[in-house]
XYZ file of N, CA, C and O in Angstrom:
572
model
N 18.652 -31.029 -2.192
C 18.630 -29.592 -2.004
C 19.940 -29.002 -2.499
O 20.993 -29.338 -1.979
N 19.857 -28.147 -3.500
C 21.094 -27.520 -3.962
C 21.532 -26.454 -2.954
O 20.706 -25.799 -2.323
N 22.832 -26.293 -2.825
C 23.373 -25.311 -1.880
C 22.956 -23.894 -2.267
O 22.648 -23.075 -1.400
N 22.927 -23.616 -3.566
C 22.548 -22.275 -4.030
C 21.090 -21.972 -3.691
O 20.768 -20.872 -3.229
N 20.220 -22.960 -3.894
C 18.803 -22.735 -3.584
C 18.604 -22.635 -2.081
O 17.833 -21.796 -1.611
N 19.306 -23.457 -1.315
C 19.210 -23.379 0.147
C 19.646 -21.997 0.637
O 19.041 -21.429 1.538
N 20.690 -21.444 0.011
C 21.164 -20.097 0.379
C 20.095 -19.050 0.071
O 19.867 -18.120 0.844
N 19.400 -19.212 -1.062
C 18.337 -18.283 -1.445
C 17.165 -18.380 -0.464
O 16.630 -17.360 -0.026
N 16.786 -19.614 -0.109
C 15.695 -19.813 0.853
C 16.078 -19.222 2.208
O 15.273 -18.549 2.860
N 17.321 -19.423 2.633
C 17.768 -18.852 3.910
C 17.740 -17.329 3.868
O 17.393 -16.678 4.863
N 18.069 -16.746 2.722
C 18.004 -15.284 2.585
C 16.567 -14.800 2.754
O 16.325 -13.741 3.353
N 15.591 -15.569 2.255
C 14.177 -15.204 2.434
C 13.786 -15.293 3.907
O 13.103 -14.416 4.431
N 14.227 -16.357 4.576
C 13.944 -16.502 6.013
C 14.567 -15.338 6.780
O 13.914 -14.726 7.631
N 15.806 -15.014 6.473
C 16.479 -13.898 7.146
C 15.762 -12.576 6.878
O 15.623 -11.746 7.783
N 15.298 -12.375 5.644
C 14.598 -11.135 5.300
C 13.310 -10.988 6.108
O 12.908 -9.870 6.451
N 12.673 -12.103 6.429
C 11.410 -12.035 7.184
C 11.599 -11.411 8.555
O 10.655 -10.876 9.133
N 12.811 -11.432 9.059
C 13.089 -10.848 10.386
C 12.937 -9.331 10.369
O 12.816 -8.715 11.426
N 12.951 -8.743 9.173
C 12.776 -7.293 9.046
C 11.327 -6.915 8.763
O 11.024 -5.738 8.556
N 10.443 -7.893 8.731
C 9.033 -7.616 8.416
C 8.426 -6.663 9.435
O 8.772 -6.685 10.622
N 7.535 -5.833 8.940
C 6.744 -4.959 9.803
C 5.326 -5.516 9.735
O 4.605 -5.290 8.761
N 4.966 -6.320 10.730
C 3.684 -7.023 10.706
C 2.981 -6.944 12.064
O 2.687 -7.959 12.691
N 2.688 -5.714 12.537
C 2.098 -5.576 13.867
C 0.641 -6.037 13.956
O 0.138 -6.239 15.061
N -0.034 -6.222 12.850
C -1.462 -6.567 12.862
C -1.673 -8.072 12.743
O -2.455 -8.656 13.480
N -0.957 -8.713 11.839
C -1.135 -10.150 11.636
C -0.086 -10.973 12.379
O -0.293 -12.151 12.622
N 1.044 -10.372 12.686
C 2.195 -11.066 13.254
C 2.700 -12.164 12.316
O 3.396 -13.074 12.726
N 2.312 -12.098 11.031
C 2.728 -13.069 10.028
C 3.844 -12.431 9.212
O 3.608 -11.517 8.440
N 5.049 -12.886 9.446
C 6.221 -12.313 8.795
C 6.537 -13.078 7.520
O 6.515 -14.307 7.506
N 6.825 -12.338 6.453
C 7.173 -12.960 5.173
C 8.448 -12.304 4.658
O 8.612 -11.090 4.738
N 9.315 -13.141 4.131
C 10.528 -12.662 3.487
C 10.596 -13.237 2.088
O 10.109 -14.346 1.837
N 11.165 -12.490 1.186
C 11.366 -12.951 -0.188
C 12.806 -12.655 -0.580
O 13.393 -11.670 -0.120
N 13.343 -13.524 -1.410
C 14.696 -13.329 -1.922
C 14.690 -13.630 -3.415
O 14.101 -14.621 -3.851
N 15.314 -12.765 -4.175
C 15.404 -12.915 -5.627
C 16.834 -13.245 -6.000
O 17.763 -12.603 -5.513
N 17.001 -14.222 -6.865
C 18.322 -14.520 -7.405
C 18.431 -13.839 -8.757
O 17.601 -14.057 -9.643
N 19.444 -12.999 -8.916
C 19.676 -12.303 -10.179
C 20.640 -13.106 -11.039
O 21.351 -13.989 -10.553
N 20.662 -12.796 -12.315
C 21.485 -13.563 -13.248
C 22.982 -13.478 -12.971
O 23.748 -14.317 -13.420
N 23.417 -12.493 -12.177
C 24.834 -12.383 -11.829
C 25.163 -13.027 -10.482
O 26.264 -12.902 -9.973
N 24.168 -13.709 -9.882
C 24.365 -14.373 -8.597
C 24.008 -13.530 -7.393
O 23.955 -14.030 -6.268
N 23.749 -12.248 -7.594
C 23.370 -11.351 -6.503
C 21.997 -11.736 -5.984
O 21.127 -12.197 -6.731
N 21.765 -11.535 -4.675
C 20.465 -11.792 -4.056
C 19.889 -10.467 -3.576
O 20.568 -9.686 -2.912
N 18.629 -10.227 -3.919
C 17.892 -9.039 -3.489
C 16.757 -9.530 -2.603
O 16.060 -10.477 -2.950
N 16.568 -8.886 -1.448
C 15.535 -9.339 -0.518
C 14.477 -8.280 -0.264
O 14.679 -7.092 -0.537
N 13.372 -8.734 0.297
C 12.295 -7.846 0.722
C 11.508 -8.521 1.831
O 11.572 -9.742 1.992
N 10.785 -7.727 2.598
C 9.924 -8.273 3.648
C 8.594 -7.540 3.614
O 8.502 -6.433 3.076
N 7.568 -8.181 4.178
C 6.253 -7.546 4.141
C 6.211 -6.309 5.035
O 6.946 -6.193 6.016
N 5.365 -5.386 4.631
C 5.209 -4.110 5.330
C 3.716 -3.838 5.449
O 3.075 -3.439 4.471
N 3.160 -4.116 6.638
C 1.719 -3.963 6.841
C 1.347 -2.516 7.084
O 2.180 -1.677 7.424
N 0.058 -2.255 6.944
C -0.499 -0.938 7.150
C -1.840 -1.118 7.850
O -2.537 -2.105 7.592
N -2.209 -0.184 8.684
C -3.492 -0.270 9.376
C -4.654 -0.359 8.389
O -5.676 -0.973 8.676
N -4.491 0.230 7.222
C -5.451 0.061 6.137
C -4.961 -1.138 5.337
O -4.100 -1.011 4.478
N -5.470 -2.322 5.650
C -4.904 -3.575 5.147
C -4.629 -3.589 3.649
O -3.648 -4.177 3.205
N -5.448 -2.955 2.856
C -5.242 -2.930 1.408
C -3.962 -2.222 0.995
O -3.488 -2.389 -0.126
N -3.388 -1.454 1.885
C -2.147 -0.726 1.602
C -0.906 -1.561 1.920
O 0.213 -1.142 1.649
N -1.089 -2.736 2.487
C 0.028 -3.594 2.864
C 0.839 -3.996 1.637
O 0.286 -4.263 0.573
N 2.146 -4.038 1.801
C 3.050 -4.463 0.734
C 3.582 -5.853 1.076
O 4.108 -6.073 2.163
N 3.457 -6.770 0.141
C 3.961 -8.128 0.335
C 5.467 -8.169 0.111
O 6.015 -7.350 -0.633
N 6.120 -9.145 0.707
C 7.580 -9.280 0.599
C 8.035 -9.427 -0.849
O 9.032 -8.820 -1.261
N 7.304 -10.221 -1.632
C 7.690 -10.440 -3.025
C 7.628 -9.137 -3.812
O 8.527 -8.841 -4.614
N 6.582 -8.354 -3.579
C 6.424 -7.077 -4.264
C 7.531 -6.100 -3.870
O 8.082 -5.400 -4.720
N 7.871 -6.075 -2.580
C 8.944 -5.196 -2.105
C 10.266 -5.576 -2.780
O 10.987 -4.713 -3.283
N 10.586 -6.863 -2.817
C 11.849 -7.308 -3.416
C 11.893 -7.003 -4.910
O 12.916 -6.525 -5.426
N 10.792 -7.263 -5.603
C 10.760 -7.003 -7.051
C 10.859 -5.507 -7.333
O 11.588 -5.084 -8.241
N 10.169 -4.688 -6.550
C 10.262 -3.238 -6.733
C 11.680 -2.748 -6.442
O 12.196 -1.864 -7.144
N 12.311 -3.345 -5.450
C 13.694 -2.980 -5.120
C 14.628 -3.332 -6.281
O 15.465 -2.524 -6.681
N 14.474 -4.539 -6.847
C 15.290 -4.926 -8.002
C 15.030 -3.977 -9.166
O 15.967 -3.562 -9.865
N 13.786 -3.618 -9.365
C 13.447 -2.698 -10.453
C 14.088 -1.332 -10.243
O 14.656 -0.763 -11.175
N 14.025 -0.825 -9.015
C 14.595 0.506 -8.762
C 16.114 0.508 -8.911
O 16.713 1.558 -9.148
N 16.715 -0.677 -8.801
C 18.161 -0.809 -9.015
C 18.506 -1.148 -10.465
O 19.645 -1.468 -10.776
N 17.488 -1.127 -11.350
C 17.706 -1.425 -12.759
C 17.940 -2.904 -13.037
O 18.520 -3.258 -14.057
N 17.467 -3.771 -12.146
C 17.740 -5.203 -12.247
C 16.496 -6.048 -12.513
O 16.548 -7.281 -12.359
N 15.395 -5.458 -12.930
C 14.156 -6.204 -13.123
C 14.330 -7.364 -14.100
O 13.875 -8.479 -13.853
N 15.007 -7.121 -15.194
C 15.196 -8.163 -16.219
C 16.222 -9.222 -15.803
O 16.402 -10.220 -16.492
N 16.890 -9.033 -14.678
C 17.921 -9.967 -14.217
C 17.371 -11.025 -13.257
O 18.092 -11.951 -12.886
N 16.106 -10.923 -12.862
C 15.530 -11.874 -11.900
C 15.392 -13.244 -12.555
O 14.825 -13.367 -13.643
N 15.907 -14.282 -11.864
C 15.859 -15.646 -12.396
C 15.114 -16.617 -11.490
O 14.518 -17.564 -11.965
N 15.184 -16.442 -10.178
C 14.519 -17.330 -9.227
C 14.040 -16.514 -8.041
O 14.565 -15.436 -7.775
N 13.053 -17.073 -7.334
C 12.497 -16.402 -6.161
C 12.357 -17.429 -5.049
O 11.977 -18.582 -5.297
N 12.642 -17.018 -3.822
C 12.364 -17.841 -2.643
C 11.440 -17.055 -1.729
O 11.562 -15.828 -1.623
N 10.513 -17.759 -1.087
C 9.537 -17.142 -0.193
C 9.490 -17.947 1.101
O 9.473 -19.182 1.070
N 9.456 -17.239 2.227
C 9.326 -17.889 3.533
C 8.380 -17.065 4.381
O 8.469 -15.840 4.389
N 7.476 -17.723 5.069
C 6.539 -16.992 5.907
C 6.139 -17.787 7.128
O 6.344 -18.998 7.207
N 5.567 -17.075 8.091
C 5.075 -17.698 9.304
C 4.967 -16.674 10.413
O 5.348 -15.519 10.250
N 4.446 -17.116 11.538
C 4.355 -16.230 12.685
C 5.757 -15.833 13.117
O 6.710 -16.613 12.960
N 5.887 -14.629 13.651
C 7.193 -14.123 14.070
C 7.909 -15.177 14.910
O 7.324 -15.772 15.809
N 9.165 -15.441 14.584
C 9.953 -16.428 15.300
C 9.768 -17.851 14.805
O 10.467 -18.755 15.252
N 8.823 -18.057 13.885
C 8.553 -19.402 13.371
C 8.524 -19.440 11.843
O 7.930 -20.343 11.267
N 9.145 -18.480 11.192
C 9.146 -18.433 9.736
C 9.865 -19.662 9.188
O 10.935 -20.032 9.661
N 9.235 -20.301 8.220
C 9.801 -21.487 7.611
C 9.496 -22.764 8.366
O 9.942 -23.835 7.979
N 8.721 -22.675 9.452
C 8.443 -23.840 10.287
C 7.113 -24.512 9.980
O 6.779 -25.524 10.591
N 6.351 -23.994 9.041
C 5.057 -24.584 8.705
C 5.253 -25.952 8.054
O 6.248 -26.196 7.380
N 4.300 -26.844 8.258
C 4.372 -28.181 7.666
C 4.278 -28.120 6.146
O 4.913 -28.891 5.439
N 3.479 -27.201 5.640
C 3.275 -27.032 4.197
C 4.000 -25.777 3.727
O 4.166 -24.825 4.488
N 4.409 -25.748 2.475
C 5.096 -24.551 1.967
C 4.179 -23.331 1.948
O 2.980 -23.449 1.701
N 4.757 -22.172 2.250
C 4.051 -20.902 2.141
C 4.288 -20.395 0.722
O 5.436 -20.212 0.313
N 3.206 -20.203 -0.030
C 3.324 -19.763 -1.423
C 2.898 -18.306 -1.554
O 2.182 -17.784 -0.700
N 3.317 -17.637 -2.630
C 2.914 -16.246 -2.852
C 1.391 -16.119 -2.990
O 0.734 -17.020 -3.530
N 0.865 -15.007 -2.528
C -0.567 -14.733 -2.688
C -0.876 -14.475 -4.168
O 0.030 -14.360 -4.995
N -2.131 -14.381 -4.500
C -2.538 -14.166 -5.893
C -1.979 -12.885 -6.485
O -1.535 -12.870 -7.643
N -1.994 -11.816 -5.715
C -1.458 -10.539 -6.206
C 0.024 -10.676 -6.529
O 0.492 -10.216 -7.565
N 0.767 -11.343 -5.655
C 2.205 -11.510 -5.889
C 2.474 -12.426 -7.079
O 3.407 -12.199 -7.836
N 1.632 -13.442 -7.249
C 1.797 -14.315 -8.413
C 1.650 -13.494 -9.690
O 2.374 -13.696 -10.660
N 0.729 -12.556 -9.675
C 0.524 -11.700 -10.845
C 1.719 -10.769 -11.061
O 2.138 -10.548 -12.193
N 2.290 -10.246 -9.989
C 3.487 -9.394 -10.092
C 4.656 -10.219 -10.646
O 5.401 -9.765 -11.526
N 4.817 -11.450 -10.148
C 5.874 -12.331 -10.637
C 5.646 -12.652 -12.114
O 6.591 -12.746 -12.899
N 4.385 -12.796 -12.513
C 4.046 -13.073 -13.918
C 4.574 -11.965 -14.823
O 5.072 -12.221 -15.922
N 4.475 -10.750 -14.382
C 4.985 -9.620 -15.170
C 6.482 -9.785 -15.421
O 6.966 -9.576 -16.531
N 7.220 -10.187 -14.384
C 8.665 -10.409 -14.520
C 8.928 -11.603 -15.430
O 9.807 -11.557 -16.295
N 8.159 -12.673 -15.244
C 8.334 -13.881 -16.067
C 8.134 -13.561 -17.545
O 8.910 -14.010 -18.397
N 7.100 -12.789 -17.850
C 6.853 -12.420 -19.246
C 7.962 -11.510 -19.779
O 8.387 -11.654 -20.920
N 8.431 -10.601 -18.953
C 9.484 -9.675 -19.344
C 10.789 -10.409 -19.648
O 11.519 -10.059 -20.574
N 11.069 -11.454 -18.873
C 12.331 -12.192 -19.017
C 12.182 -13.481 -19.826
O 13.166 -14.185 -20.031
N 10.962 -13.770 -20.250
C 10.668 -15.002 -20.987
C 11.186 -16.234 -20.229
O 11.850 -17.102 -20.783
N 10.880 -16.258 -18.920
C 11.328 -17.316 -18.026
C 10.146 -17.819 -17.204
O 9.374 -17.021 -16.688
N 10.004 -19.133 -17.092
C 9.018 -19.701 -16.175
C 9.707 -19.766 -14.815
O 10.335 -20.763 -14.454
N 9.643 -18.684 -14.089
C 10.448 -18.471 -12.887
C 10.189 -19.549 -11.834
O 9.048 -19.779 -11.442
N 11.264 -20.192 -11.335
C 11.105 -21.112 -10.224
C 10.861 -20.325 -8.930
O 11.538 -19.323 -8.675
N 9.901 -20.781 -8.149
C 9.576 -20.154 -6.871
C 9.788 -21.211 -5.791
O 9.071 -22.211 -5.743
N 10.773 -21.001 -4.943
C 11.121 -21.932 -3.874
C 10.390 -21.485 -2.606
O 10.599 -20.364 -2.136
N 9.536 -22.342 -2.085
C 8.673 -21.995 -0.958
C 9.080 -22.800 0.276
O 9.020 -24.038 0.270
N 9.483 -22.087 1.318
C 10.010 -22.719 2.528
C 8.929 -23.413 3.342
O 7.775 -22.996 3.360
N 9.340 -24.481 4.023
C 8.518 -25.158 5.030
C 9.470 -25.866 5.988
O 10.690 -25.807 5.822
N 8.918 -26.527 6.989
C 9.740 -27.114 8.055
C 10.771 -28.108 7.537
O 11.859 -28.222 8.092
N 10.467 -28.822 6.470
C 11.393 -29.818 5.939
C 12.388 -29.272 4.941
O 13.175 -30.027 4.388
N 12.351 -27.994 4.657
C 13.250 -27.374 3.682
C 12.506 -26.420 2.769
O 12.128 -25.330 3.175
N 12.240 -26.874 1.546
C 11.497 -26.036 0.607
C 10.918 -26.921 -0.482
O 11.364 -28.047 -0.707
N 9.916 -26.386 -1.160
C 9.339 -27.035 -2.326
C 9.409 -26.032 -3.468
O 9.170 -24.839 -3.266
N 9.740 -26.496 -4.640
C 9.888 -25.611 -5.795
C 8.715 -25.790 -6.748
O 8.352 -26.908 -7.090
N 8.150 -24.664 -7.138
C 7.072 -24.612 -8.127
C 7.533 -23.674 -9.239
O 8.252 -22.720 -8.982
N 7.097 -23.913 -10.457
C 7.301 -22.909 -11.495
C 6.134 -21.938 -11.387
O 5.065 -22.287 -10.859
N 6.327 -20.736 -11.900
C 5.237 -19.769 -11.859
C 4.013 -20.310 -12.582
O 2.886 -20.120 -12.120
N 4.218 -21.001 -13.698
C 3.065 -21.520 -14.443
C 2.285 -22.558 -13.640
O 1.085 -22.727 -13.854
N 2.924 -23.225 -12.682
C 2.201 -24.137 -11.790
C 1.384 -23.348 -10.770
O 0.274 -23.746 -10.421
N 1.943 -22.249 -10.288
C 1.251 -21.428 -9.289
C 0.167 -20.548 -9.901
O -0.804 -20.195 -9.233
N 0.342 -20.187 -11.165
C -0.588 -19.287 -11.850
C -0.804 -19.825 -13.267
O -0.271 -19.282 -14.232
N -1.596 -20.904 -13.406
C -1.678 -21.594 -14.696
C -2.273 -20.788 -15.841
O -1.925 -21.019 -16.987
N -3.135 -19.853 -15.578
C -3.764 -19.076 -16.655
C -3.641 -17.580 -16.338
O -4.617 -16.848 -16.362
N -2.413 -17.158 -16.073
C -2.161 -15.786 -15.662
C -2.471 -14.782 -16.755
O -2.421 -15.073 -17.951
N -2.764 -13.585 -16.319
C -3.036 -12.455 -17.201
C -1.729 -11.702 -17.384
O -1.119 -11.281 -16.408
N -1.292 -11.566 -18.621
C -0.034 -10.867 -18.886
C -0.126 -9.953 -20.077
O -1.229 -9.737 -20.634
N 0.983 -9.391 -20.519
C 0.998 -8.466 -21.628
C 0.334 -9.034 -22.898
O -0.331 -8.297 -23.617
N 0.511 -10.315 -23.142
C -0.098 -10.923 -24.340
C -1.621 -10.888 -24.272
O -2.299 -10.890 -25.315
N -2.168 -10.815 -23.071
C -3.620 -10.756 -22.900
C -4.209 -9.422 -23.363
O -5.407 -9.310 -23.586
N -3.376 -8.420 -23.521
C -3.832 -7.080 -23.893
C -3.845 -6.858 -25.403
O -4.224 -5.796 -25.869
N -3.449 -7.865 -26.165
C -3.370 -7.704 -27.622
C -4.617 -8.169 -28.301
O -5.357 -8.963 -27.873
């Protein structure tokens, strides 16, 4: 476990503490590593109309974008679980399909197969985006 990746995973776990998840009680945090070493975080934000819910990864990516840092994203960490137990699952918590597609947009923009570090009780497991989304739909699909 690299210290830098462990710090990123811990930032995702810490971000989950800010989750607004009154319906599912499933808190998710995401942390983005930027090319300058800065970490940007986000947490899920549920809505009574479930389709309006914002995932942690989407919140973090939108935050980086609003700060003009979209092209600076290099790695992502994700941690999820019931409130008070984030990161304690036996298996890694991975981004949902919608978030994988959002991450794909960043990967295509930066020409990077973004590593996604997914927390679990034993630490984390790292997947590349292409492993999580092997046949993703991206800008090249529109040509």
